[in-house]
PDB file of C-alpha atoms in Angstrom:
ATOM      1  CA  UNK A   1       6.211  -7.891  16.398  1.00 52.00           C
ATOM      2  CA  UNK A   2       3.716 -10.125  18.359  1.00 79.00           C
ATOM      3  CA  UNK A   3       0.082  -9.212  18.743  1.00 86.00           C
ATOM      4  CA  UNK A   4       0.811  -7.332  22.387  1.00 89.00           C
ATOM      5  CA  UNK A   5       3.550  -5.303  20.726  1.00 89.00           C
ATOM      6  CA  UNK A   6       1.050  -4.287  17.857  1.00 92.00           C
ATOM      7  CA  UNK A   7      -1.740  -3.220  20.226  1.00 92.00           C
ATOM      8  CA  UNK A   8       0.766  -1.483  22.352  1.00 92.00           C
ATOM      9  CA  UNK A   9       2.199   0.700  19.443  1.00 90.00           C
ATOM     10  CA  UNK A  10      -1.260   1.141  18.138  1.00 91.00           C
ATOM     11  CA  UNK A  11      -2.505   2.444  21.381  1.00 92.00           C
ATOM     12  CA  UNK A  12       0.409   4.847  21.883  1.00 92.00           C
ATOM     13  CA  UNK A  13       0.300   6.085  18.346  1.00 91.00           C
ATOM     14  CA  UNK A  14      -3.641   6.558  18.910  1.00 91.00           C
ATOM     15  CA  UNK A  15      -2.843   9.245  21.383  1.00 93.00           C
ATOM     16  CA  UNK A  16      -1.457  11.433  18.541  1.00 90.00           C
ATOM     17  CA  UNK A  17      -3.405   9.813  15.855  1.00 93.00           C
ATOM     18  CA  UNK A  18      -7.022  10.497  17.137  1.00 94.00           C
ATOM     19  CA  UNK A  19      -6.891  14.320  17.565  1.00 95.00           C
ATOM     20  CA  UNK A  20      -4.958  14.619  14.393  1.00 96.00           C
ATOM     21  CA  UNK A  21      -7.321  12.432  12.484  1.00 96.00           C
ATOM     22  CA  UNK A  22     -10.356  14.543  13.485  1.00 96.00           C
ATOM     23  CA  UNK A  23      -8.719  17.605  12.131  1.00 97.00           C
ATOM     24  CA  UNK A  24      -7.842  15.720   8.854  1.00 97.00           C
ATOM     25  CA  UNK A  25     -11.534  14.464   8.743  1.00 97.00           C
ATOM     26  CA  UNK A  26     -12.951  17.833   9.018  1.00 97.00           C
ATOM     27  CA  UNK A  27     -10.526  19.228   6.465  1.00 97.00           C
ATOM     28  CA  UNK A  28     -11.698  16.336   4.035  1.00 97.00           C
ATOM     29  CA  UNK A  29     -15.238  17.117   4.746  1.00 96.00           C
ATOM     30  CA  UNK A  30     -14.723  20.806   4.274  1.00 95.00           C
ATOM     31  CA  UNK A  31     -12.844  20.403   0.886  1.00 93.00           C
ATOM     32  CA  UNK A  32     -14.388  17.272  -0.829  1.00 92.00           C
ATOM     33  CA  UNK A  33     -17.417  16.334   1.139  1.00 90.00           C
ATOM     34  CA  UNK A  34     -18.207  12.940   2.462  1.00 88.00           C
ATOM     35  CA  UNK A  35     -17.266  10.144   2.628  1.00 94.00           C
ATOM     36  CA  UNK A  36     -14.087  11.017   4.777  1.00 97.00           C
ATOM     37  CA  UNK A  37     -12.942   7.164   4.798  1.00 97.00           C
ATOM     38  CA  UNK A  38     -11.966   5.066   1.670  1.00 96.00           C
ATOM     39  CA  UNK A  39     -12.212   1.753   1.980  1.00 97.00           C
ATOM     40  CA  UNK A  40     -10.835  -1.125  -0.061  1.00 96.00           C
ATOM     41  CA  UNK A  41     -10.712  -4.851  -0.110  1.00 97.00           C
ATOM     42  CA  UNK A  42      -7.142  -6.242   0.603  1.00 97.00           C
ATOM     43  CA  UNK A  43      -5.563  -9.693   1.074  1.00 96.00           C
ATOM     44  CA  UNK A  44      -4.356 -10.349   4.547  1.00 96.00           C
ATOM     45  CA  UNK A  45      -2.810 -13.317   6.536  1.00 96.00           C
ATOM     46  CA  UNK A  46      -3.217 -16.655   4.565  1.00 95.00           C
ATOM     47  CA  UNK A  47      -5.123 -14.561   1.825  1.00 94.00           C
ATOM     48  CA  UNK A  48      -8.059 -13.787   4.167  1.00 96.00           C
ATOM     49  CA  UNK A  49      -9.558 -10.582   2.790  1.00 97.00           C
ATOM     50  CA  UNK A  50     -10.513  -7.365   4.841  1.00 97.00           C
ATOM     51  CA  UNK A  51     -11.365  -3.817   4.172  1.00 97.00           C
ATOM     52  CA  UNK A  52      -8.388  -1.605   4.556  1.00 97.00           C
ATOM     53  CA  UNK A  53      -9.068   2.045   5.864  1.00 97.00           C
ATOM     54  CA  UNK A  54      -7.425   5.335   4.391  1.00 97.00           C
ATOM     55  CA  UNK A  55      -8.297   8.985   4.406  1.00 97.00           C
ATOM     56  CA  UNK A  56      -9.945   9.850   1.147  1.00 96.00           C
ATOM     57  CA  UNK A  57      -7.434  11.677  -0.920  1.00 95.00           C
ATOM     58  CA  UNK A  58      -9.290  12.128  -4.301  1.00 94.00           C
ATOM     59  CA  UNK A  59     -12.612  14.099  -5.250  1.00 92.00           C
ATOM     60  CA  UNK A  60     -15.494  12.457  -7.064  1.00 91.00           C
ATOM     61  CA  UNK A  61     -15.194  11.859 -10.812  1.00 90.00           C
ATOM     62  CA  UNK A  62     -16.648  14.599 -12.892  1.00 90.00           C
ATOM     63  CA  UNK A  63     -17.059  12.094 -15.913  1.00 89.00           C
ATOM     64  CA  UNK A  64     -16.950   8.483 -16.179  1.00 86.00           C
ATOM     65  CA  UNK A  65     -13.512   7.880 -17.622  1.00 87.00           C
ATOM     66  CA  UNK A  66     -11.697  10.792 -15.876  1.00 89.00           C
ATOM     67  CA  UNK A  67      -8.179   9.386 -14.571  1.00 88.00           C
ATOM     68  CA  UNK A  68      -7.199   9.376 -11.026  1.00 84.00           C
ATOM     69  CA  UNK A  69      -4.237  11.913 -11.218  1.00 85.00           C
ATOM     70  CA  UNK A  70      -6.206  15.262 -11.772  1.00 90.00           C
ATOM     71  CA  UNK A  71      -8.729  13.966  -8.991  1.00 92.00           C
ATOM     72  CA  UNK A  72      -6.375  14.159  -6.327  1.00 92.00           C
ATOM     73  CA  UNK A  73      -6.863  17.501  -4.193  1.00 94.00           C
ATOM     74  CA  UNK A  74      -4.030  19.526  -2.758  1.00 94.00           C
ATOM     75  CA  UNK A  75      -5.072  18.370   0.575  1.00 96.00           C
ATOM     76  CA  UNK A  76      -4.835  14.579  -0.657  1.00 94.00           C
ATOM     77  CA  UNK A  77      -1.312  15.135  -2.290  1.00 92.00           C
ATOM     78  CA  UNK A  78      -0.174  16.212   1.287  1.00 94.00           C
ATOM     79  CA  UNK A  79      -1.787  13.481   2.963  1.00 95.00           C
ATOM     80  CA  UNK A  80      -0.189  10.758   0.551  1.00 91.00           C
ATOM     81  CA  UNK A  81       3.249  12.598   0.857  1.00 89.00           C
ATOM     82  CA  UNK A  82       3.107  12.604   4.576  1.00 91.00           C
ATOM     83  CA  UNK A  83       1.502   9.097   4.621  1.00 91.00           C
ATOM     84  CA  UNK A  84      -1.280  10.524   6.859  1.00 95.00           C
ATOM     85  CA  UNK A  85      -3.623   8.994   4.525  1.00 95.00           C
ATOM     86  CA  UNK A  86      -2.861   5.839   6.259  1.00 95.00           C
ATOM     87  CA  UNK A  87      -3.630   6.714   9.924  1.00 96.00           C
ATOM     88  CA  UNK A  88      -7.057   5.014  10.001  1.00 97.00           C
ATOM     89  CA  UNK A  89      -5.162   1.601   9.462  1.00 97.00           C
ATOM     90  CA  UNK A  90      -4.465   1.838  13.104  1.00 96.00           C
ATOM     91  CA  UNK A  91      -7.886   0.562  13.531  1.00 96.00           C
ATOM     92  CA  UNK A  92      -7.226  -2.198  11.041  1.00 97.00           C
ATOM     93  CA  UNK A  93      -4.316  -2.896  13.394  1.00 96.00           C
ATOM     94  CA  UNK A  94      -6.701  -2.815  16.640  1.00 95.00           C
ATOM     95  CA  UNK A  95      -9.021  -5.217  14.965  1.00 95.00           C
ATOM     96  CA  UNK A  96      -6.145  -7.833  14.099  1.00 95.00           C
ATOM     97  CA  UNK A  97      -6.356  -7.438  10.265  1.00 96.00           C
ATOM     98  CA  UNK A  98      -2.880  -6.041  10.309  1.00 97.00           C
ATOM     99  CA  UNK A  99       0.220  -5.643  12.302  1.00 96.00           C
ATOM    100  CA  UNK A 100       2.511  -2.746  12.789  1.00 95.00           C
ATOM    101  CA  UNK A 101       5.093  -4.435  10.896  1.00 96.00           C
ATOM    102  CA  UNK A 102       4.874  -6.823   7.569  1.00 96.00           C
ATOM    103  CA  UNK A 103       4.218  -7.041   3.963  1.00 96.00           C
ATOM    104  CA  UNK A 104       2.131  -4.368   2.953  1.00 95.00           C
ATOM    105  CA  UNK A 105      -1.501  -5.596   2.136  1.00 95.00           C
ATOM    106  CA  UNK A 106      -2.338  -5.992  -1.637  1.00 92.00           C
ATOM    107  CA  UNK A 107      -5.140  -6.474  -3.830  1.00 94.00           C
ATOM    108  CA  UNK A 108      -6.980 -10.108  -4.235  1.00 95.00           C
ATOM    109  CA  UNK A 109      -6.565  -9.539  -8.082  1.00 92.00           C
ATOM    110  CA  UNK A 110      -2.805  -9.727  -7.711  1.00 92.00           C
ATOM    111  CA  UNK A 111      -2.768 -12.536  -5.063  1.00 93.00           C
ATOM    112  CA  UNK A 112      -4.582 -14.780  -7.483  1.00 92.00           C
ATOM    113  CA  UNK A 113      -1.642 -14.606  -9.604  1.00 92.00           C
ATOM    114  CA  UNK A 114       1.127 -15.200  -7.045  1.00 93.00           C
ATOM    115  CA  UNK A 115       3.430 -18.136  -7.715  1.00 92.00           C
ATOM    116  CA  UNK A 116       3.727 -20.814  -4.734  1.00 93.00           C
ATOM    117  CA  UNK A 117       6.980 -19.044  -3.534  1.00 94.00           C
ATOM    118  CA  UNK A 118       5.256 -15.637  -3.620  1.00 94.00           C
ATOM    119  CA  UNK A 119       2.235 -16.731  -1.542  1.00 95.00           C
ATOM    120  CA  UNK A 120       4.735 -17.255   1.233  1.00 96.00           C
ATOM    121  CA  UNK A 121       4.263 -13.516   1.576  1.00 96.00           C
ATOM    122  CA  UNK A 122       0.956 -14.190   3.097  1.00 96.00           C
ATOM    123  CA  UNK A 123       2.051 -16.157   6.195  1.00 96.00           C
ATOM    124  CA  UNK A 124       2.168 -12.960   8.360  1.00 95.00           C
ATOM    125  CA  UNK A 125      -0.454 -10.119   8.964  1.00 96.00           C
ATOM    126  CA  UNK A 126       0.132  -7.353   6.369  1.00 96.00           C
ATOM    127  CA  UNK A 127       1.772  -4.378   8.108  1.00 96.00           C
ATOM    128  CA  UNK A 128       1.589  -0.559   8.356  1.00 96.00           C
ATOM    129  CA  UNK A 129       5.338  -0.618   7.343  1.00 95.00           C
ATOM    130  CA  UNK A 130       7.677  -3.298   6.252  1.00 95.00           C
ATOM    131  CA  UNK A 131      11.088  -4.272   4.993  1.00 95.00           C
ATOM    132  CA  UNK A 132      10.175  -3.504   1.275  1.00 94.00           C
ATOM    133  CA  UNK A 133       8.698  -0.454   2.363  1.00 92.00           C
ATOM    134  CA  UNK A 134      11.835   1.097   3.823  1.00 93.00           C
ATOM    135  CA  UNK A 135      13.916  -0.448   0.975  1.00 92.00           C
ATOM    136  CA  UNK A 136      12.323   1.276  -1.825  1.00 87.00           C
ATOM    137  CA  UNK A 137       8.565   1.411  -1.447  1.00 83.00           C
ATOM    138  CA  UNK A 138       6.835   1.969  -4.879  1.00 79.00           C
ATOM    139  CA  UNK A 139      10.255   2.819  -6.654  1.00 83.00           C
ATOM    140  CA  UNK A 140      10.823  -0.917  -7.120  1.00 87.00           C
ATOM    141  CA  UNK A 141       8.762  -3.449  -8.998  1.00 88.00           C
ATOM    142  CA  UNK A 142       6.294  -5.822  -7.220  1.00 88.00           C
ATOM    143  CA  UNK A 143       8.601  -8.824  -7.861  1.00 89.00           C
ATOM    144  CA  UNK A 144      11.439  -7.001  -5.960  1.00 92.00           C
ATOM    145  CA  UNK A 145       9.051  -5.965  -3.189  1.00 93.00           C
ATOM    146  CA  UNK A 146       7.874  -9.543  -2.733  1.00 94.00           C
ATOM    147  CA  UNK A 147      11.416 -10.852  -2.355  1.00 95.00           C
ATOM    148  CA  UNK A 148      12.191  -8.429   0.167  1.00 96.00           C
ATOM    149  CA  UNK A 149       9.047  -9.379   2.038  1.00 96.00           C
ATOM    150  CA  UNK A 150       9.901 -12.965   1.817  1.00 97.00           C
ATOM    151  CA  UNK A 151      13.647 -12.183   3.111  1.00 97.00           C
ATOM    152  CA  UNK A 152      11.899 -10.375   6.174  1.00 97.00           C
ATOM    153  CA  UNK A 153       9.673 -13.387   6.848  1.00 96.00           C
ATOM    154  CA  UNK A 154      12.761 -15.530   6.912  1.00 96.00           C
ATOM    155  CA  UNK A 155      14.691 -13.112   9.206  1.00 95.00           C
ATOM    156  CA  UNK A 156      12.256 -11.389  11.217  1.00 94.00           C
ATOM    157  CA  UNK A 157      13.116 -10.662  14.880  1.00 93.00           C
ATOM    158  CA  UNK A 158      13.080  -7.834  17.397  1.00 92.00           C
ATOM    159  CA  UNK A 159      16.227  -5.893  16.184  1.00 95.00           C
ATOM    160  CA  UNK A 160      15.135  -6.037  12.517  1.00 95.00           C
ATOM    161  CA  UNK A 161      11.850  -4.715  13.625  1.00 95.00           C
ATOM    162  CA  UNK A 162      13.326  -1.858  15.340  1.00 94.00           C
ATOM    163  CA  UNK A 163      15.508  -1.024  12.398  1.00 96.00           C
ATOM    164  CA  UNK A 164      12.453  -0.962  10.276  1.00 96.00           C
ATOM    165  CA  UNK A 165      10.712   1.450  12.713  1.00 94.00           C
ATOM    166  CA  UNK A 166      13.887   3.741  12.765  1.00 95.00           C
ATOM    167  CA  UNK A 167      13.963   3.626   8.832  1.00 94.00           C
ATOM    168  CA  UNK A 168      10.091   4.329   8.701  1.00 93.00           C
ATOM    169  CA  UNK A 169      10.495   7.317  10.998  1.00 91.00           C
ATOM    170  CA  UNK A 170      13.190   8.588   8.675  1.00 90.00           C
ATOM    171  CA  UNK A 171      11.091   8.051   5.689  1.00 88.00           C
ATOM    172  CA  UNK A 172       8.261   9.967   7.555  1.00 86.00           C
ATOM    173  CA  UNK A 173      10.586  12.869   7.884  1.00 84.00           C
ATOM    174  CA  UNK A 174      12.056  12.583   4.464  1.00 81.00           C
ATOM    175  CA  UNK A 175       9.363  10.740   2.098  1.00 72.00           C
ATOM    176  CA  UNK A 176      10.809   8.750  -0.663  1.00 64.00           C
ATOM    177  CA  UNK A 177       9.526   6.181  -3.096  1.00 56.00           C
ATOM    178  CA  UNK A 178       5.677   7.336  -2.678  1.00 60.00           C
ATOM    179  CA  UNK A 179       5.417   6.764  -6.523  1.00 56.00           C
ATOM    180  CA  UNK A 180       7.563   5.382  -9.058  1.00 49.00           C
ATOM    181  CA  UNK A 181       9.109   7.402 -11.827  1.00 51.00           C
ATOM    182  CA  UNK A 182       6.708   9.456 -13.715  1.00 50.00           C
ATOM    183  CA  UNK A 183       4.049   9.145 -11.080  1.00 48.00           C
ATOM    184  CA  UNK A 184       2.851   5.966 -12.080  1.00 53.00           C
ATOM    185  CA  UNK A 185       3.156   3.020  -9.494  1.00 59.00           C
ATOM    186  CA  UNK A 186       4.022  -0.334 -11.236  1.00 62.00           C
ATOM    187  CA  UNK A 187       1.505  -2.770 -12.032  1.00 67.00           C
ATOM    188  CA  UNK A 188       1.851  -6.738 -11.081  1.00 72.00           C
ATOM    189  CA  UNK A 189       3.105  -8.593 -13.989  1.00 73.00           C
ATOM    190  CA  UNK A 190       1.363 -11.821 -14.448  1.00 68.00           C
ATOM    191  CA  UNK A 191       1.372 -14.527 -16.992  1.00 62.00           C
ATOM    192  CA  UNK A 192      -0.621 -13.608 -20.209  1.00 60.00           C
ATOM    193  CA  UNK A 193      -3.828 -15.391 -20.977  1.00 49.00           C
ATOM    194  CA  UNK A 194      -3.937 -18.529 -23.028  1.00 39.00           C
ATOM    195  CA  UNK A 195      -2.930 -17.452 -26.839  1.00 40.00           C
ATOM    196  CA  UNK A 196      -0.409 -14.915 -25.714  1.00 47.00           C
ATOM    197  CA  UNK A 197       2.568 -17.176 -25.086  1.00 45.00           C
ATOM    198  CA  UNK A 198       5.681 -15.517 -24.081  1.00 47.00           C
ATOM    199  CA  UNK A 199       4.255 -12.269 -23.182  1.00 52.00           C
ATOM    200  CA  UNK A 200       3.100 -10.738 -20.070  1.00 58.00           C
ATOM    201  CA  UNK A 201      -0.026  -8.613 -19.156  1.00 60.00           C
ATOM    202  CA  UNK A 202      -0.079  -6.112 -15.938  1.00 57.00           C
ATOM    203  CA  UNK A 203      -2.511  -5.950 -13.111  1.00 61.00           C
ATOM    204  CA  UNK A 204      -2.557  -2.307 -12.877  1.00 52.00           C
ATOM    205  CA  UNK A 205      -3.126  -0.876  -9.330  1.00 54.00           C
ATOM    206  CA  UNK A 206      -6.427   0.989  -8.740  1.00 50.00           C
ATOM    207  CA  UNK A 207      -4.315   4.423  -8.838  1.00 45.00           C
ATOM    208  CA  UNK A 208      -3.468   3.888 -12.493  1.00 42.00           C
ATOM    209  CA  UNK A 209      -3.470   6.973 -14.771  1.00 38.00           C
ATOM    210  CA  UNK A 210      -3.716   8.066 -18.266  1.00 37.00           C
ATOM    211  CA  UNK A 211       0.059   7.296 -18.688  1.00 38.00           C
ATOM    212  CA  UNK A 212      -0.610   3.593 -17.872  1.00 38.00           C
ATOM    213  CA  UNK A 213      -0.405   2.278 -21.591  1.00 39.00           C
ATOM    214  CA  UNK A 214       3.398   3.557 -21.641  1.00 39.00           C
ATOM    215  CA  UNK A 215       4.088   1.798 -18.207  1.00 36.00           C
ATOM    216  CA  UNK A 216       2.537  -1.313 -19.923  1.00 33.00           C
ATOM    217  CA  UNK A 217       5.018  -0.921 -22.640  1.00 38.00           C
ATOM    218  CA  UNK A 218       7.858  -0.570 -20.326  1.00 38.00           C
ATOM    219  CA  UNK A 219       7.038  -3.615 -18.392  1.00 36.00           C
ATOM    220  CA  UNK A 220       6.693  -5.794 -21.344  1.00 35.00           C
ATOM    221  CA  UNK A 221      10.021  -4.472 -22.907  1.00 40.00           C
ATOM    222  CA  UNK A 222      11.972  -5.107 -19.563  1.00 41.00           C
ATOM    223  CA  UNK A 223      10.123  -8.400 -18.750  1.00 41.00           C
TER     224      UNK A 223
END
């Protein structure tokens, strides 16, 4: 979608999102306190970094090494399941950091390990939803997601965008692929540091839990 279409969709969605967002903000404030919004640095178009916005879904840590999973509140789990935690990203769309459809924005520490081919994923503004989101989301590996995003960039057009919007609406009604098997989203596999030839290390997402060591072993075993 072009910029004008992104703004039009964001404006229409905002009619519902603003009052709903206010209710969600009040519930977060009442159950977790502040802040209500979670901010995180992501890589956007051509690798330009920006601060993505989400509703907060986790309470504060009770001790330094507390894993993320136990910190997700009941409200937070509901927001994640329904993708309502992503509502503040309409502001990212309005600012021009993101579009409605495109590759989901990822962490800069993953982008630095992209191959030249994978960097093609940064040719577009990242999106609220995208081809990889409706074709597996977090249930597929990062390399698979990137290939789907590259396919979209090559074949993008109005009909494909409308199909993605329709599939996104379907997923919102019947959520799938929110997390990978075992509740841990796959990390990004990158070449090992010097001295560990033939192996890979995994850049884990910041939501990684205590089950991450098992995930690393599985990624290494399956290449």
